[in-house]
Amino acid sequence: MDMTNQEYEKYVNQKAKPSPIAKNMAWAFCVGGAICTVGQALLNLYIQAGFTKDAAGTATSVTLILAAAVCTGLGFFDNIAKHAGAGTLVPITGFANAMVSPAMEFKSEGMITGTAVKLFTVAGPVLVYGISASVIYGIILSLFQMA
């Protein structure tokens, strides 16, 4: 059966169910807000425990990343993300999930060639471009300060 691209697109559009945009946005807002509320509660808890504001912020980030990684490993995060969509992507927990998911998927290939390699599938480009951009910005800033 030969179909043109336009015919195939029309066929797919006929079969696809419309997405409930309002419901999806509400879930994303509520779940993302809940994650941020938990983060704020953790920050307040760490400050009350005697941490400085900077140390409390670091501890909060580490706690949220650890929780997201553990939830991803146990399979809970995918169930939450299925309903919440972008609500789980935007906070720091989404980055943790994006790092752990490929590592979990390829763990059968071994510790080094599977898990370790795939762990940096997402983080690698982020780190390379982030570090490169910071070096370039630093050089530009230094040149402007010299002038």
PDB file of C-alpha atoms in Angstrom:
ATOM      1  CA  MET A   1       0.000   0.000   0.000  1.00  0.00           C
ATOM      2  CA  ASP A   2       1.628   3.228  -1.180  1.00  0.00           C
ATOM      3  CA  MET A   3       0.693   6.458   0.555  1.00  0.00           C
ATOM      4  CA  THR A   4       1.988   9.935   0.084  1.00  0.00           C
ATOM      5  CA  ASN A   5       3.134  11.883   3.100  1.00  0.00           C
ATOM      6  CA  GLN A   6      -0.046  13.953   3.011  1.00  0.00           C
ATOM      7  CA  GLU A   7      -2.265  10.854   2.875  1.00  0.00           C
ATOM      8  CA  TYR A   8      -0.379   9.264   5.750  1.00  0.00           C
ATOM      9  CA  GLU A   9      -0.653  12.452   7.832  1.00  0.00           C
ATOM     10  CA  LYS A  10      -4.400  12.598   7.164  1.00  0.00           C
ATOM     11  CA  TYR A  11      -4.742   8.913   8.169  1.00  0.00           C
ATOM     12  CA  VAL A  12      -2.804   9.449  11.409  1.00  0.00           C
ATOM     13  CA  ASN A  13      -4.836  12.549  12.273  1.00  0.00           C
ATOM     14  CA  GLN A  14      -8.057  10.571  11.825  1.00  0.00           C
ATOM     15  CA  LYS A  15      -6.870   7.816  14.177  1.00  0.00           C
ATOM     16  CA  ALA A  16      -5.283  10.021  16.846  1.00  0.00           C
ATOM     17  CA  LYS A  17      -7.387  11.032  19.819  1.00  0.00           C
ATOM     18  CA  PRO A  18      -7.424  14.734  20.592  1.00  0.00           C
ATOM     19  CA  SER A  19      -5.266  15.690  23.540  1.00  0.00           C
ATOM     20  CA  PRO A  20      -7.062  17.150  26.587  1.00  0.00           C
ATOM     21  CA  ILE A  21      -4.917  20.280  26.757  1.00  0.00           C
ATOM     22  CA  ALA A  22      -6.657  21.945  29.725  1.00  0.00           C
ATOM     23  CA  LYS A  23      -6.455  18.786  31.834  1.00  0.00           C
ATOM     24  CA  ASN A  24      -2.797  18.228  30.909  1.00  0.00           C
ATOM     25  CA  MET A  25      -1.905  21.813  31.789  1.00  0.00           C
ATOM     26  CA  ALA A  26      -3.704  21.560  35.130  1.00  0.00           C
ATOM     27  CA  TRP A  27      -1.878  18.331  36.024  1.00  0.00           C
ATOM     28  CA  ALA A  28       1.485  19.802  34.977  1.00  0.00           C
ATOM     29  CA  PHE A  29       0.846  22.922  37.046  1.00  0.00           C
ATOM     30  CA  CYS A  30      -0.257  20.977  40.122  1.00  0.00           C
ATOM     31  CA  VAL A  31       2.524  18.380  40.058  1.00  0.00           C
ATOM     32  CA  GLY A  32       5.240  20.907  39.189  1.00  0.00           C
ATOM     33  CA  GLY A  33       3.920  23.158  41.936  1.00  0.00           C
ATOM     34  CA  ALA A  34       3.881  20.265  44.396  1.00  0.00           C
ATOM     35  CA  ILE A  35       7.509  19.437  43.583  1.00  0.00           C
ATOM     36  CA  CYS A  36       8.494  23.071  44.069  1.00  0.00           C
ATOM     37  CA  THR A  37       6.504  23.222  47.324  1.00  0.00           C
ATOM     38  CA  VAL A  38       8.340  20.156  48.608  1.00  0.00           C
ATOM     39  CA  GLY A  39      11.603  21.833  47.593  1.00  0.00           C
ATOM     40  CA  GLN A  40      10.683  24.982  49.510  1.00  0.00           C
ATOM     41  CA  ALA A  41       9.687  22.908  52.552  1.00  0.00           C
ATOM     42  CA  LEU A  42      13.041  21.110  52.405  1.00  0.00           C
ATOM     43  CA  LEU A  43      14.865  24.426  52.136  1.00  0.00           C
ATOM     44  CA  ASN A  44      13.038  25.754  55.204  1.00  0.00           C
ATOM     45  CA  LEU A  45      13.740  22.517  57.080  1.00  0.00           C
ATOM     46  CA  TYR A  46      17.460  22.679  56.302  1.00  0.00           C
ATOM     47  CA  ILE A  47      17.624  26.349  57.343  1.00  0.00           C
ATOM     48  CA  GLN A  48      15.879  25.501  60.631  1.00  0.00           C
ATOM     49  CA  ALA A  49      18.400  22.694  61.130  1.00  0.00           C
ATOM     50  CA  GLY A  50      21.166  25.317  61.147  1.00  0.00           C
ATOM     51  CA  PHE A  51      22.381  25.304  57.540  1.00  0.00           C
ATOM     52  CA  THR A  52      23.331  28.608  55.920  1.00  0.00           C
ATOM     53  CA  LYS A  53      21.028  29.679  53.088  1.00  0.00           C
ATOM     54  CA  ASP A  54      23.546  28.586  50.428  1.00  0.00           C
ATOM     55  CA  ALA A  55      24.212  25.238  52.117  1.00  0.00           C
ATOM     56  CA  ALA A  56      20.465  24.679  52.554  1.00  0.00           C
ATOM     57  CA  GLY A  57      19.928  25.363  48.847  1.00  0.00           C
ATOM     58  CA  THR A  58      22.606  22.846  47.939  1.00  0.00           C
ATOM     59  CA  ALA A  59      21.176  20.253  50.332  1.00  0.00           C
ATOM     60  CA  THR A  60      17.687  20.821  48.910  1.00  0.00           C
ATOM     61  CA  SER A  61      18.921  20.312  45.335  1.00  0.00           C
ATOM     62  CA  VAL A  62      20.813  17.160  46.277  1.00  0.00           C
ATOM     63  CA  THR A  63      17.781  15.791  48.140  1.00  0.00           C
ATOM     64  CA  LEU A  64      15.435  16.434  45.208  1.00  0.00           C
ATOM     65  CA  ILE A  65      17.901  14.888  42.739  1.00  0.00           C
ATOM     66  CA  LEU A  66      18.357  11.837  44.966  1.00  0.00           C
ATOM     67  CA  ALA A  67      14.589  11.426  45.408  1.00  0.00           C
ATOM     68  CA  ALA A  68      13.986  11.692  41.653  1.00  0.00           C
ATOM     69  CA  ALA A  69      16.777   9.215  40.880  1.00  0.00           C
ATOM     70  CA  VAL A  70      15.448   6.699  43.411  1.00  0.00           C
ATOM     71  CA  CYS A  71      11.871   7.153  42.160  1.00  0.00           C
ATOM     72  CA  THR A  72      13.090   6.635  38.581  1.00  0.00           C
ATOM     73  CA  GLY A  73      14.969   3.503  39.575  1.00  0.00           C
ATOM     74  CA  LEU A  74      11.909   2.105  41.350  1.00  0.00           C
ATOM     75  CA  GLY A  75       9.619   2.981  38.436  1.00  0.00           C
ATOM     76  CA  PHE A  76       7.494   5.549  40.294  1.00  0.00           C
ATOM     77  CA  PHE A  77       8.699   8.580  38.394  1.00  0.00           C
ATOM     78  CA  ASP A  78       7.426   7.321  35.027  1.00  0.00           C
ATOM     79  CA  ASN A  79       3.950   6.775  36.467  1.00  0.00           C
ATOM     80  CA  ILE A  80       3.894  10.312  37.851  1.00  0.00           C
ATOM     81  CA  ALA A  81       5.277  11.779  34.615  1.00  0.00           C
ATOM     82  CA  LYS A  82       2.678   9.916  32.560  1.00  0.00           C
ATOM     83  CA  HIS A  83      -0.031  12.077  34.149  1.00  0.00           C
ATOM     84  CA  ALA A  84       1.928  15.215  34.981  1.00  0.00           C
ATOM     85  CA  GLY A  85       3.866  15.668  31.741  1.00  0.00           C
ATOM     86  CA  ALA A  86       5.963  18.828  31.819  1.00  0.00           C
ATOM     87  CA  GLY A  87       5.206  19.267  35.510  1.00  0.00           C
ATOM     88  CA  THR A  88       7.932  16.727  36.255  1.00  0.00           C
ATOM     89  CA  LEU A  89      10.279  17.950  33.532  1.00  0.00           C
ATOM     90  CA  VAL A  90      10.753  21.555  34.494  1.00  0.00           C
ATOM     91  CA  PRO A  91      12.073  21.264  38.070  1.00  0.00           C
ATOM     92  CA  ILE A  92      15.473  19.768  38.848  1.00  0.00           C
ATOM     93  CA  THR A  93      13.819  16.365  39.204  1.00  0.00           C
ATOM     94  CA  GLY A  94      13.340  16.179  35.440  1.00  0.00           C
ATOM     95  CA  PHE A  95      17.076  16.421  34.841  1.00  0.00           C
ATOM     96  CA  ALA A  96      17.725  13.660  37.375  1.00  0.00           C
ATOM     97  CA  ASN A  97      15.141  11.467  35.647  1.00  0.00           C
ATOM     98  CA  ALA A  98      16.668  12.225  32.241  1.00  0.00           C
ATOM     99  CA  MET A  99      20.050  11.023  33.492  1.00  0.00           C
ATOM    100  CA  VAL A 100      18.912   7.901  35.329  1.00  0.00           C
ATOM    101  CA  SER A 101      16.387   6.601  32.750  1.00  0.00           C
ATOM    102  CA  PRO A 102      18.910   5.772  29.991  1.00  0.00           C
ATOM    103  CA  ALA A 103      21.245   4.247  32.552  1.00  0.00           C
ATOM    104  CA  MET A 104      18.446   1.990  33.826  1.00  0.00           C
ATOM    105  CA  GLU A 105      17.434   1.060  30.279  1.00  0.00           C
ATOM    106  CA  PHE A 106      20.915  -0.118  29.323  1.00  0.00           C
ATOM    107  CA  LYS A 107      22.005  -1.746  32.596  1.00  0.00           C
ATOM    108  CA  SER A 108      21.805  -5.176  30.945  1.00  0.00           C
ATOM    109  CA  GLU A 109      24.801  -4.184  28.777  1.00  0.00           C
ATOM    110  CA  GLY A 110      27.018  -3.996  31.844  1.00  0.00           C
ATOM    111  CA  MET A 111      28.171  -1.513  34.427  1.00  0.00           C
ATOM    112  CA  ILE A 112      30.665   0.315  32.196  1.00  0.00           C
ATOM    113  CA  THR A 113      29.371  -0.042  28.630  1.00  0.00           C
ATOM    114  CA  GLY A 114      25.718   0.170  29.628  1.00  0.00           C
ATOM    115  CA  THR A 115      24.957   2.108  32.767  1.00  0.00           C
ATOM    116  CA  ALA A 116      28.021   4.381  32.964  1.00  0.00           C
ATOM    117  CA  VAL A 117      28.009   5.306  29.281  1.00  0.00           C
ATOM    118  CA  LYS A 118      24.286   5.974  29.075  1.00  0.00           C
ATOM    119  CA  LEU A 119      24.292   7.964  32.315  1.00  0.00           C
ATOM    120  CA  PHE A 120      26.019  10.769  30.443  1.00  0.00           C
ATOM    121  CA  THR A 121      23.826  10.644  27.323  1.00  0.00           C
ATOM    122  CA  VAL A 122      21.971  13.716  28.538  1.00  0.00           C
ATOM    123  CA  ALA A 123      24.481  15.158  30.986  1.00  0.00           C
ATOM    124  CA  GLY A 124      27.438  15.029  28.593  1.00  0.00           C
ATOM    125  CA  PRO A 125      26.191  17.626  26.099  1.00  0.00           C
ATOM    126  CA  VAL A 126      24.836  19.790  28.919  1.00  0.00           C
ATOM    127  CA  LEU A 127      28.214  19.772  30.662  1.00  0.00           C
ATOM    128  CA  VAL A 128      30.257  20.267  27.482  1.00  0.00           C
ATOM    129  CA  TYR A 129      28.193  23.179  26.193  1.00  0.00           C
ATOM    130  CA  GLY A 130      27.725  24.671  29.655  1.00  0.00           C
ATOM    131  CA  ILE A 131      31.444  24.639  30.391  1.00  0.00           C
ATOM    132  CA  SER A 132      32.318  25.854  26.890  1.00  0.00           C
ATOM    133  CA  ALA A 133      29.816  28.709  27.106  1.00  0.00           C
ATOM    134  CA  SER A 134      31.107  29.755  30.535  1.00  0.00           C
ATOM    135  CA  VAL A 135      34.699  29.845  29.245  1.00  0.00           C
ATOM    136  CA  ILE A 136      33.679  31.923  26.214  1.00  0.00           C
ATOM    137  CA  TYR A 137      31.650  34.311  28.389  1.00  0.00           C
ATOM    138  CA  GLY A 138      34.583  34.593  30.797  1.00  0.00           C
ATOM    139  CA  ILE A 139      36.969  35.488  27.964  1.00  0.00           C
ATOM    140  CA  ILE A 140      34.537  38.086  26.605  1.00  0.00           C
ATOM    141  CA  LEU A 141      34.043  39.584  30.074  1.00  0.00           C
ATOM    142  CA  SER A 142      37.820  39.717  30.609  1.00  0.00           C
ATOM    143  CA  LEU A 143      38.294  41.492  27.260  1.00  0.00           C
ATOM    144  CA  PHE A 144      35.653  44.092  28.166  1.00  0.00           C
ATOM    145  CA  GLN A 145      37.251  44.692  31.559  1.00  0.00           C
ATOM    146  CA  MET A 146      40.667  45.198  29.957  1.00  0.00           C
ATOM    147  CA  ALA A 147      39.330  47.886  27.625  1.00  0.00           C
TER     148      ALA A 147
END
